[in-house]
């Protein structure tokens, strides 16, 4: 039996020697080189920044002997996706002044700016800080942006639920001052305590990223079972209000490592509001100590839970807490995801409208929808609240009765389509950015999503299925940023020109999709799905979703 000890990855050494996420970033930002070193690339991720290049021109520049077209992506952490009008206008301004003119909404309720050059990093960070926003912690081996259902954050919601995403963000954000020292020159827009790094982070932080989501007790727009920690509000018969706490979910895989897989979270315990921080901290400590630091493709917490078994993992948490965990409540039986689109009147008399954002890209299209201009005008005229949703859409909330007609007119005049005009696939289709900016992308996703949506909607209409909804999610690689592993139809980039097709997930997010076909060319995806659509039309029960049908009859 081998007793060889595996060596930690180079990233662990980089973190350890970075002096709590400082490294040489400051010095490299001051030089005239368009790119940064590999070491700084790794540390920049903790600051919400990914070093990239424009892959559309990579080959052309290589042929000419030119260096790559170096750019950066900046992800802004927006707890619960909630933004004031001033914050939205600051983001809108940055998209023109510093980025590529678009605002990208993510499935984790964050904002991404693409096409930023190195000289723009500090000005963008200072603008964000001035409006009480930050990219720090939006990436890296830390607790990422905390996701929360928009309905939990309405004015009529319980105060503790309304603030839970911000509370968890404060509790689990790294305390190093590196970001403000490097990017904001120590100028602080709000009081920040100087403290040692949190014990569940230490000098090497977590083995990989860590995701937390808070679901609505009646619907699952956040895909709570796909998280490292998921929280579902509930009332325990003995201890009162709190959360069902789930652990061990995650959807990413790696083609190069067959021992990677998607996993749904297990319900571990019920916690009160007073207990939630303590229990999550114990989970983080357990993950920090037991997570794999020798293979980053297999370093997520879901593998710790899977390898040792859920029961043993639960016991590890109890050891660190010094007490037994109470049993969780039963999970909700009716948990279909709300897309939050369309108009709704709140109990306080205000209104909200959910607006579809195709693939999460807020922009003005020549001769088409001018969503970015519409949102800017609304923000300039009315003190509304914006909520970014886990479906890459945006909800305009807190609209007074006196402003409802004007908001609707602004949307109409800018060719923003109402939800009633959306196709049943288009309405909920998701995609990651993929090419040309993402370095992990194997093939296209966002840029080809509209074409794929149209093809599949046509295939359904030809079978008298045109009125049935179908959940489609597309990614350019198996990392799963658009959550295809729990979709009714998941399209995952496999090679430069082919995709793997998964089927059988569903809108409740409580079932993993099954691999149906491998290495399918883009133009053949709808054709490959055709026989399943035929069976759904002929054998499906009335109002039975495609995912439920596939789960019932199988794909053999």
XYZ file of N, CA and C in Angstrom, residues 325-524:
600
model
N -26.664 17.912 16.442
C -27.537 18.693 15.582
C -28.955 18.143 15.667
N -29.930 19.027 15.666
C -31.311 18.535 15.624
C -31.624 18.080 14.197
N -32.638 17.267 14.061
C -33.008 16.753 12.752
C -33.653 17.855 11.900
N -33.483 17.779 10.578
C -34.124 18.774 9.715
C -35.618 18.504 9.577
N -36.339 19.508 9.128
C -37.734 19.323 8.762
C -37.818 18.669 7.387
N -38.988 18.156 7.050
C -39.196 17.617 5.703
C -39.067 18.755 4.693
N -38.501 18.458 3.541
C -38.370 19.466 2.494
C -39.725 19.772 1.880
N -39.901 20.971 1.317
C -41.190 21.325 0.702
C -41.576 20.347 -0.405
N -42.854 20.017 -0.497
C -43.336 19.107 -1.540
C -43.577 19.837 -2.853
N -44.021 21.075 -2.789
C -44.298 21.861 -3.993
C -43.268 22.978 -4.058
N -42.334 22.843 -4.992
C -41.145 23.680 -4.947
C -40.769 24.194 -6.336
N -41.739 24.300 -7.264
C -41.434 24.770 -8.608
C -40.861 26.183 -8.555
N -39.918 26.464 -9.439
C -39.239 27.755 -9.435
C -40.093 28.829 -10.084
N -40.176 29.988 -9.452
C -40.854 31.155 -10.006
C -39.839 31.938 -10.832
N -40.232 32.348 -12.047
C -39.292 33.145 -12.842
C -39.385 34.639 -12.518
N -40.355 35.037 -11.707
C -40.489 36.420 -11.234
C -40.705 37.426 -12.362
N -41.189 36.972 -13.513
C -41.416 37.873 -14.644
C -42.834 38.435 -14.617
N -43.006 39.591 -15.255
C -44.312 40.202 -15.366
C -44.640 41.124 -14.198
N -45.832 41.707 -14.263
C -46.273 42.674 -13.264
C -46.908 42.000 -12.064
N -46.693 42.590 -10.902
C -47.296 42.107 -9.665
C -47.537 43.301 -8.751
N -48.708 43.302 -8.096
C -49.018 44.337 -7.124
C -48.755 43.810 -5.730
N -47.979 44.562 -4.954
C -47.627 44.140 -3.607
C -48.744 44.525 -2.636
N -48.707 43.931 -1.459
C -49.740 44.202 -0.452
C -49.688 45.639 0.059
N -48.542 46.313 -0.100
C -48.435 47.702 0.358
C -48.889 48.698 -0.710
N -49.392 48.168 -1.842
C -49.892 49.032 -2.891
C -48.878 49.397 -3.958
N -47.612 49.082 -3.748
C -46.596 49.324 -4.779
C -46.627 48.186 -5.794
N -45.904 48.382 -6.888
C -45.884 47.395 -7.966
C -44.448 46.955 -8.241
N -44.330 45.831 -8.911
C -43.037 45.398 -9.417
C -43.253 44.755 -10.779
N -42.189 44.767 -11.587
C -42.252 44.111 -12.879
C -40.937 43.378 -13.111
N -41.060 42.100 -13.435
C -39.903 41.304 -13.774
C -39.667 41.339 -15.271
N -38.437 41.661 -15.680
C -38.088 41.848 -17.084
C -37.106 40.766 -17.518
N -37.407 40.127 -18.634
C -36.516 39.102 -19.167
C -35.249 39.736 -19.741
N -34.098 39.177 -19.382
C -32.808 39.627 -19.894
C -32.171 38.432 -20.594
N -32.171 38.420 -21.896
C -31.674 37.260 -22.637
C -30.228 36.962 -22.264
N -30.010 35.757 -21.727
C -28.681 35.310 -21.294
C -28.032 36.279 -20.311
N -28.839 37.122 -19.663
C -28.313 38.015 -18.643
C -27.542 39.207 -19.161
N -27.585 39.474 -20.462
C -26.773 40.545 -21.033
C -27.613 41.813 -21.208
N -27.397 42.797 -20.340
C -28.102 44.072 -20.424
C -27.359 44.964 -21.404
N -28.031 45.315 -22.501
C -27.399 46.143 -23.519
C -28.477 46.799 -24.371
N -28.041 47.659 -25.290
C -28.906 48.232 -26.302
C -28.551 47.603 -27.641
N -29.516 46.948 -28.264
C -29.291 46.322 -29.564
C -29.731 47.273 -30.671
N -28.892 47.456 -31.653
C -29.236 48.323 -32.779
C -30.512 47.829 -33.446
N -31.501 48.699 -33.508
C -32.741 48.351 -34.167
C -33.608 47.375 -33.392
N -33.237 47.080 -32.132
C -33.996 46.116 -31.346
C -34.238 46.621 -29.934
N -34.206 45.694 -28.985
C -34.451 46.038 -27.593
C -33.338 46.931 -27.046
N -33.725 48.015 -26.384
C -32.752 48.922 -25.758
C -32.964 48.877 -24.248
N -32.668 47.699 -23.693
C -32.939 47.457 -22.280
C -32.081 48.325 -21.386
N -30.818 48.481 -21.722
C -29.931 49.268 -20.857
C -30.416 50.709 -20.743
N -30.825 51.296 -21.853
C -31.339 52.666 -21.822
C -32.634 52.756 -21.032
N -33.496 51.741 -21.162
C -34.766 51.738 -20.435
C -34.525 51.703 -18.929
N -33.643 50.843 -18.488
C -33.364 50.726 -17.061
C -32.702 51.990 -16.522
N -31.845 52.586 -17.333
C -31.198 53.835 -16.910
C -32.246 54.929 -16.715
N -33.167 55.049 -17.662
C -34.186 56.092 -17.578
C -35.100 55.888 -16.371
N -35.483 54.643 -16.128
C -36.316 54.351 -14.950
C -35.580 54.713 -13.670
N -34.296 54.360 -13.602
C -33.509 54.658 -12.401
C -33.331 56.149 -12.200
N -33.238 56.906 -13.286
C -33.074 58.358 -13.179
C -34.360 59.042 -12.719
N -35.500 58.457 -13.052
C -36.774 59.128 -12.788
C -37.468 58.674 -11.511
N -37.180 57.458 -11.058
C -37.954 56.923 -9.937
C -37.036 56.187 -8.952
N -37.244 56.376 -7.645
C -36.412 55.700 -6.629
C -36.874 54.259 -6.387
N -36.770 53.446 -7.417
C -37.189 52.047 -7.318
C -36.052 51.213 -6.739
N -36.325 49.936 -6.561
C -35.295 48.968 -6.165
C -35.160 47.942 -7.281
N -33.925 47.595 -7.616
C -33.679 46.567 -8.614
C -33.259 45.278 -7.916
N -33.813 44.163 -8.372
C -33.386 42.847 -7.908
C -32.899 42.042 -9.108
N -31.670 41.598 -9.057
C -31.164 40.651 -10.053
C -31.606 39.267 -9.611
N -32.095 38.454 -10.530
C -32.626 37.151 -10.147
C -31.654 36.033 -10.505
N -31.796 34.865 -9.876
C -30.949 33.723 -10.228
C -31.234 33.162 -11.624
N -32.239 33.714 -12.310
C -32.525 33.332 -13.688
C -31.933 34.342 -14.674
N -31.021 35.195 -14.206
C -30.337 36.208 -15.018
C -31.269 37.321 -15.475
N -32.400 37.492 -14.817
C -33.336 38.548 -15.162
C -33.264 39.667 -14.137
N -34.128 40.680 -14.292
C -34.131 41.803 -13.361
C -35.568 42.151 -12.985
N -35.780 42.373 -11.698
C -37.080 42.786 -11.182
C -36.973 44.241 -10.739
N -37.877 45.073 -11.274
C -37.956 46.474 -10.860
C -39.052 46.546 -9.812
N -38.681 46.836 -8.585
C -39.610 46.767 -7.466
C -39.820 48.139 -6.842
N -40.784 48.219 -5.902
C -41.093 49.455 -5.188
C -41.535 50.568 -6.142
N -42.295 50.201 -7.166
C -42.831 51.189 -8.107
C -44.138 51.736 -7.535
N -44.226 53.031 -7.240
C -45.477 53.569 -6.711
C -46.580 53.547 -7.771
N -47.802 53.554 -7.323
C -48.940 53.535 -8.242
C -48.851 54.673 -9.250
N -48.386 55.817 -8.805
C -48.300 56.991 -9.685
C -47.286 56.827 -10.811
N -46.363 55.866 -10.668
C -45.306 55.692 -11.672
C -45.498 54.443 -12.526
N -46.492 53.630 -12.210
C -46.642 52.346 -12.908
C -46.782 52.527 -14.411
N -47.683 53.404 -14.841
C -47.920 53.572 -16.270
C -46.678 54.108 -16.975
N -45.965 55.019 -16.325
C -44.766 55.566 -16.959
C -43.684 54.501 -17.120
N -43.482 53.663 -16.087
C -42.491 52.585 -16.195
C -42.871 51.644 -17.338
N -44.145 51.312 -17.422
C -44.584 50.420 -18.497
C -44.365 51.061 -19.863
N -44.614 52.358 -19.950
C -44.418 53.060 -21.220
C -42.939 53.108 -21.601
N -42.073 53.340 -20.617
C -40.633 53.357 -20.907
C -40.190 52.012 -21.457
N -40.632 50.942 -20.834
C -40.256 49.606 -21.316
C -40.781 49.379 -22.733
N -42.017 49.763 -22.984
C -42.606 49.568 -24.308
C -41.883 50.405 -25.361
N -41.577 51.656 -25.031
C -40.915 52.538 -26.000
C -39.496 52.093 -26.323
N -38.911 51.288 -25.442
C -37.551 50.783 -25.687
C -37.580 49.335 -26.186
N -38.766 48.900 -26.643
C -38.938 47.569 -27.264
C -38.588 46.432 -26.318
N -38.807 46.650 -25.005
C -38.614 45.577 -24.031
C -39.900 44.749 -24.011
N -39.808 43.519 -24.381
C -40.996 42.694 -24.559
C -41.605 42.304 -23.213
N -42.929 42.391 -23.080
C -43.588 41.912 -21.863
C -43.541 40.401 -21.785
N -43.719 39.872 -20.589
C -43.563 38.424 -20.408
C -44.571 37.623 -21.217
N -45.748 38.197 -21.502
C -46.767 37.469 -22.265
C -46.333 37.184 -23.696
N -45.351 37.921 -24.198
C -44.881 37.725 -25.566
C -43.683 36.793 -25.661
N -43.192 36.310 -24.547
C -42.013 35.451 -24.554
C -42.392 34.025 -24.918
N -41.503 33.351 -25.642
C -41.707 31.947 -25.934
C -41.532 31.106 -24.677
N -42.104 29.922 -24.671
C -42.079 29.088 -23.462
C -40.716 28.471 -23.183
N -39.827 28.446 -24.138
C -38.438 28.045 -23.886
C -37.604 29.282 -23.594
N -37.808 30.310 -24.396
C -37.077 31.569 -24.226
C -37.231 32.131 -22.815
N -38.407 31.955 -22.224
C -38.745 32.591 -20.954
C -37.767 32.259 -19.839
N -37.244 31.055 -19.807
C -36.375 30.651 -18.698
C -35.001 30.151 -19.134
N -34.682 30.273 -20.426
C -33.411 29.739 -20.924
C -32.226 30.498 -20.333
N -31.203 29.751 -19.921
C -29.999 30.338 -19.331
C -28.778 29.950 -20.159
N -27.759 30.794 -20.102
C -26.478 30.473 -20.737
C -25.364 31.182 -19.996
N -24.186 30.586 -19.987
C -22.992 31.241 -19.458
C -22.385 32.115 -20.561
N -21.447 33.024 -20.252
C -20.849 33.869 -21.290
C -20.057 33.076 -22.326
N -19.265 32.074 -21.865
C -18.445 31.244 -22.767
C -17.562 32.119 -23.654
N -17.433 31.758 -24.931
C -16.593 32.522 -25.853
C -17.224 33.887 -26.131
N -16.386 34.916 -26.334
C -14.938 34.864 -26.532
C -14.104 35.194 -25.299
N -14.744 35.412 -24.135
C -13.974 35.918 -22.998
C -13.561 34.848 -21.999
N -14.388 33.837 -21.754
C -14.074 32.878 -20.700
C -12.949 31.947 -21.116
N -11.917 31.867 -20.292
C -10.784 30.999 -20.587
C -11.092 29.530 -20.455
N -12.179 29.173 -19.758
C -12.555 27.771 -19.583
C -13.431 27.244 -20.708
N -14.004 28.132 -21.505
C -14.984 27.722 -22.510
C -14.364 26.843 -23.589
N -15.050 25.758 -23.897
C -14.662 24.879 -24.995
C -15.364 25.269 -26.281
N -16.547 25.865 -26.149
C -17.328 26.257 -27.319
C -18.295 27.367 -26.932
N -19.209 27.700 -27.839
C -20.135 28.802 -27.645
C -21.265 28.434 -26.680
N -21.838 29.481 -26.052
C -23.051 29.307 -25.259
C -23.933 30.535 -25.435
N -23.606 31.648 -24.762
C -24.465 32.834 -24.812
C -24.763 33.291 -26.237
N -23.752 33.326 -27.086
C -23.956 33.884 -28.424
C -24.842 33.007 -29.306
N -24.944 31.705 -28.968
C -25.772 30.820 -29.785
C -27.064 30.413 -29.089
N -27.271 30.914 -27.865
C -28.500 30.563 -27.157
C -29.756 30.991 -27.906
N -29.862 32.233 -28.426
C -31.097 32.604 -29.132
C -31.419 31.677 -30.295
N -30.407 31.278 -31.038
C -30.627 30.369 -32.162
C -31.129 29.012 -31.683
N -30.536 28.499 -30.616
C -30.960 27.202 -30.088
C -32.382 27.285 -29.533
N -32.689 28.375 -28.835
C -34.049 28.560 -28.317
C -35.052 28.536 -29.457
N -34.763 29.262 -30.531
C -35.674 29.297 -31.668
C -35.856 27.931 -32.307
N -34.769 27.178 -32.424
C -34.845 25.850 -33.027
C -35.689 24.905 -32.179
N -35.485 24.939 -30.870
C -36.230 24.025 -29.997
C -37.694 24.453 -29.889
N -37.951 25.746 -29.842
C -39.341 26.184 -29.834
C -40.043 25.763 -31.120
N -39.332 25.817 -32.250
C -39.907 25.351 -33.509
C -40.189 23.857 -33.490
N -39.261 23.086 -32.892
C -39.466 21.641 -32.806
C -40.670 21.306 -31.939
N -40.884 22.054 -30.870
C -42.044 21.810 -30.004
C -43.340 22.206 -30.708
N -43.313 23.352 -31.398
C -44.523 23.821 -32.084
C -44.950 22.839 -33.171
N -43.996 22.216 -33.840
C -44.335 21.263 -34.904
C -44.956 19.986 -34.358
N -44.871 19.781 -33.063
C -45.432 18.586 -32.435
C -46.632 18.923 -31.538
N -47.203 20.076 -31.709
C -48.328 20.490 -30.876
C -47.930 20.608 -29.402
N -46.649 20.949 -29.190
C -46.151 21.146 -27.830
C -45.773 22.601 -27.577
N -46.168 23.472 -28.492
C -45.711 24.849 -28.449
C -46.124 25.613 -27.219
N -47.196 25.180 -26.560
C -47.644 25.900 -25.367
C -47.032 25.349 -24.087
N -46.252 24.321 -24.198
C -45.652 23.730 -23.002
C -44.304 24.383 -22.715
N -44.081 24.673 -21.458
C -42.800 25.245 -21.048
C -41.728 24.171 -21.069
N -40.498 24.583 -21.314
C -39.358 23.668 -21.270
C -38.150 24.436 -20.774
N -37.490 23.897 -19.795
C -36.350 24.562 -19.155
C -35.062 24.166 -19.870
N -34.410 25.136 -20.519
C -33.199 24.921 -21.303
C -32.053 25.709 -20.690
N -30.912 25.036 -20.504
C -29.725 25.720 -19.992
C -28.505 25.258 -20.775
N -27.644 26.217 -21.107
C -26.537 25.947 -22.027
C -25.238 26.503 -21.477
N -24.178 25.703 -21.504
C -22.871 26.171 -21.062
C -21.800 25.759 -22.062
N -20.713 26.523 -22.063
C -19.618 26.236 -22.981
C -18.616 25.239 -22.452
N -18.803 24.771 -21.212
C -17.919 23.775 -20.611
C -18.677 23.094 -19.482
N -18.105 22.059 -18.851
C -18.841 21.329 -17.812
C -18.785 21.952 -16.423
N -18.249 23.165 -16.280
C -18.211 23.784 -14.956
C -19.601 24.124 -14.434
N -20.570 24.277 -15.312
C -21.962 24.357 -14.885
C -22.443 25.709 -14.414
N -21.889 26.815 -14.919
C -22.270 28.136 -14.425
C -23.738 28.461 -14.667
N -24.364 27.893 -15.678
C -25.791 28.123 -15.931
C -26.647 26.981 -15.381
N -26.082 26.149 -14.558
C -26.753 25.057 -13.859
C -27.467 24.062 -14.790
N -26.799 23.588 -15.859
C -27.450 22.628 -16.758
C -27.670 21.255 -16.133
N -26.930 20.934 -15.073
C -27.019 19.591 -14.487
C -28.345 19.320 -13.799
N -29.151 20.368 -13.554
C -30.474 20.159 -12.964
C -31.579 20.640 -13.904
N -31.263 20.860 -15.169
C -32.241 21.380 -16.123
C -33.019 20.249 -16.788
N -34.183 20.599 -17.318
C -34.926 19.627 -18.124
C -34.135 19.264 -19.371
N -33.504 20.252 -19.974
C -32.562 20.025 -21.074
C -31.312 20.828 -20.778
N -30.200 20.136 -20.605
C -28.922 20.786 -20.362
C -27.988 20.539 -21.527
N -27.458 21.603 -22.106
C -26.549 21.517 -23.248
C -25.172 21.969 -22.781
N -24.196 21.070 -22.796
C -22.896 21.321 -22.175
C -21.789 21.162 -23.216
N -20.984 22.194 -23.401
C -19.905 22.159 -24.371
C -18.928 21.024 -24.121
N -18.628 20.271 -25.170
C -17.739 19.109 -25.053
C -16.452 19.304 -25.854
N -16.573 19.748 -27.075
C -15.412 20.057 -27.910
C -15.658 21.419 -28.561
N -14.776 21.800 -29.479
C -14.913 23.098 -30.127
C -16.239 23.242 -30.857
N -16.801 22.129 -31.320
C -18.017 22.221 -32.137
C -19.128 21.277 -31.702
N -18.980 20.606 -30.553
C -20.010 19.660 -30.130
C -20.402 19.873 -28.669
N -21.549 19.274 -28.328
C -22.113 19.417 -26.986
C -22.612 18.067 -26.481
N -22.571 17.889 -25.169
C -23.263 16.774 -24.539
C -24.673 17.235 -24.183
N -25.645 16.340 -24.367
C -27.048 16.662 -24.131
C -27.538 15.892 -22.911
N -28.007 16.625 -21.911
C -28.554 16.035 -20.690
C -30.054 16.306 -20.647
N -30.816 15.377 -20.115
C -32.264 15.554 -20.005
C -32.756 15.001 -18.669
N -33.916 15.497 -18.221
C -34.591 14.877 -17.089
C -34.520 15.596 -15.777
N -33.829 16.768 -15.717
C -33.918 17.569 -14.506
C -35.284 18.232 -14.451
N -35.425 19.275 -13.683
C -36.736 19.888 -13.640
C -36.772 21.178 -12.887
N -37.887 21.909 -12.987
C -37.979 23.252 -12.400
C -37.917 23.278 -10.884
N -38.077 22.152 -10.225
C -37.953 22.127 -8.762
C -36.493 22.068 -8.323
N -35.605 21.723 -9.235
C -34.188 21.656 -8.896
C -33.828 20.517 -7.971
N -34.673 19.488 -7.889
C -34.452 18.393 -6.933
C -34.059 17.085 -7.615
N -33.629 17.185 -8.872
C -33.280 15.973 -9.605
C -32.182 16.297 -10.614
N -31.150 15.468 -10.658
C -30.079 15.654 -11.627
C -30.511 15.157 -12.999
N -30.094 15.861 -14.026
C -30.358 15.425 -15.394
C -29.450 14.241 -15.743
N -29.875 13.467 -16.741
C -29.155 12.271 -17.188
C -28.500 12.536 -18.535
N -27.269 12.068 -18.712
C -26.603 12.200 -20.006
C -27.356 11.388 -21.059
N -27.775 12.051 -22.115
C -28.565 11.407 -23.176
C -27.723 11.121 -24.414
N -26.984 12.121 -24.898
C -26.128 11.940 -26.068
C -24.848 12.746 -25.883
N -23.749 12.211 -26.378
C -22.457 12.877 -26.289
C -22.037 13.443 -27.640
N -21.291 14.518 -27.594
C -20.628 15.104 -28.761
C -21.589 15.318 -29.927
N -22.637 16.059 -29.637
C -23.646 16.368 -30.650
C -23.325 17.715 -31.290
N -23.200 17.801 -32.622
C -22.999 19.106 -33.257
C -24.169 20.033 -32.959
N -23.891 21.316 -32.918
C -24.914 22.293 -32.543
C -26.167 22.158 -33.397
N -26.002 22.047 -34.711
C -27.150 22.014 -35.616
C -27.988 20.754 -35.476
N -27.489 19.758 -34.716
C -28.227 18.504 -34.583
C -28.880 18.342 -33.210
